[in-house]
XYZ file of C-alpha atoms in Angstrom:
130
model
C -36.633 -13.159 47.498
C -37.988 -10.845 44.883
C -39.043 -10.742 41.475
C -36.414 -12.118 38.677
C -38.400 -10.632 35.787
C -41.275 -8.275 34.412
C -44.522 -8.761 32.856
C -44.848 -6.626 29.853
C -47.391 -7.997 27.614
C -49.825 -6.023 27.307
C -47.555 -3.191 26.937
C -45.472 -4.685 24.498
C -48.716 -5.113 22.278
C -50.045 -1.853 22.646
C -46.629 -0.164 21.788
C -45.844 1.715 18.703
C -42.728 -0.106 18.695
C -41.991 -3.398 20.126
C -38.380 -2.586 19.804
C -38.139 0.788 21.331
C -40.568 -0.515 24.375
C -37.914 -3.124 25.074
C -34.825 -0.998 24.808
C -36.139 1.648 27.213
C -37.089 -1.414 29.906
C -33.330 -2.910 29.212
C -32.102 0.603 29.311
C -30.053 0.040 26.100
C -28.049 3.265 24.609
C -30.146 4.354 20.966
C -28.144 3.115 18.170
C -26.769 6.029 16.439
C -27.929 6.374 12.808
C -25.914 5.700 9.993
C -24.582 8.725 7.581
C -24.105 8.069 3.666
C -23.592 11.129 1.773
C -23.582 10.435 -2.036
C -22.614 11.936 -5.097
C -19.264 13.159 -4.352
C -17.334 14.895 -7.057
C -14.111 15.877 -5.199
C -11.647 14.814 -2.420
C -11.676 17.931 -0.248
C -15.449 16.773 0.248
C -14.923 13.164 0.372
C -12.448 13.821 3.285
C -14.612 16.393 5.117
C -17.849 13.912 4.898
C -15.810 11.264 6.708
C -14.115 14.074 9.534
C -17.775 15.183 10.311
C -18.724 11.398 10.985
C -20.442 9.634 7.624
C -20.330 6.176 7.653
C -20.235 5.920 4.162
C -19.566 7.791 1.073
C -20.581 7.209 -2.559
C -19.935 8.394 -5.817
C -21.749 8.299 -9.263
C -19.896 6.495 -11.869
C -23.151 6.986 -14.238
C -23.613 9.750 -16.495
C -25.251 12.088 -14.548
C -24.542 15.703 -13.359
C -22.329 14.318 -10.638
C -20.419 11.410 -12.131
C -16.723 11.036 -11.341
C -14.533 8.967 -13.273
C -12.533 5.877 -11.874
C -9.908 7.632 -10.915
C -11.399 10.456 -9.173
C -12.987 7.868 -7.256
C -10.001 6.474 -6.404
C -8.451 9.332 -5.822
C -11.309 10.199 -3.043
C -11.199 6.580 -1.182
C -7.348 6.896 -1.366
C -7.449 10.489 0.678
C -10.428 9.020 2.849
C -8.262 5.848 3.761
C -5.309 8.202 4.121
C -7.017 10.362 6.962
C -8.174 7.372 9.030
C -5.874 4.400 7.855
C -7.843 1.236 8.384
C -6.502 -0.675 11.667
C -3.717 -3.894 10.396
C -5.926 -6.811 10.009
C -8.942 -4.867 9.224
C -11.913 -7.212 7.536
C -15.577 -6.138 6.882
C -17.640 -8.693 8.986
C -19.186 -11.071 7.359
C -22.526 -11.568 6.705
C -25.432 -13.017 8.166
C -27.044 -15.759 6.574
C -30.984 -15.089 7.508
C -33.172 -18.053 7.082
C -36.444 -15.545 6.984
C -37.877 -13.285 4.038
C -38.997 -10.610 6.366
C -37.670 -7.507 5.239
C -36.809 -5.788 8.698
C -34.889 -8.154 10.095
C -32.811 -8.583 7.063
C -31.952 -4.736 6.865
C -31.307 -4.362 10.568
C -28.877 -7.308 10.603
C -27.207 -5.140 7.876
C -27.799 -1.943 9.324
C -25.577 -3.638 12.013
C -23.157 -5.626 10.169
C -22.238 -2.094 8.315
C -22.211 0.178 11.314
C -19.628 -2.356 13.010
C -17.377 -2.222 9.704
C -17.573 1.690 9.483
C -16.773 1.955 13.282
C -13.624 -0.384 12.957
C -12.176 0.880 9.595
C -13.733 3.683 8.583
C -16.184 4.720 6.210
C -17.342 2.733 3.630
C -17.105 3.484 0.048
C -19.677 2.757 -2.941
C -20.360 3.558 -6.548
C -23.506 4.055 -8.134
C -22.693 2.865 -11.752
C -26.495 2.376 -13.065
């Protein structure tokens, strides 16, 4: 006895966001948002980006104002890995293979693929070197 489901269609084609419509009815937590701070220059800030909670970090290895060289980037990543070693075993996942050109899908499978990596090891680390 009872219903086993919900009609939504109308609603789900007059909402702003498909997605967010369909959360709310499944009650799903918001995904947080992911943090990259870039352009570090030093490790004291590469270490506090990663206490406060960025998922990534990134540093310019182009001339620029704010280019480090290699080993200052190392040096930062080494301190960053050093405050939150990376659990034994730890593997970025890996990635998605998406059959369709559509650009949202594509960056949220990412979005997620990168959050999960960040939350299990830490943050991430990239170099701008263009």
């Amino acid at each position: 006895a009872g219903a086993a489901g919900v009609l939504i269609g109308e609603s789900l084609m007059r909402a702003p966001s498909a997605e967010l419509l369909i959360s709310e009815l499944l009650d799903l937590p918001p995904t947080p948002p992911l943090c990259k701070l870039c352009g570090l220059r030093d490790v004291e800030s590469a270490v506090a980006a990663t206490a406060a909670g960025a998922d990534m970090i990134g540093m310019i290895f182009a001339k620029s104002k704010r280019q480090v060289s290699l080993e200052e980037g190392t040096a930062m990543v080494s301190a960053v890995r050093a405050a939150r070693p990376r659990p034994e075993g730890w593997q970025p996942l890996a990635k998605r293979e998406l059959e369709q050109t559509d650009t949202r899908p594509w960056l949220l499978s990412w979005r997620s693929l990168l959050g999960a990596a960040a939350r299990r090891g830490g943050a991430l680390a990239g170099g701008g070197f263009l």
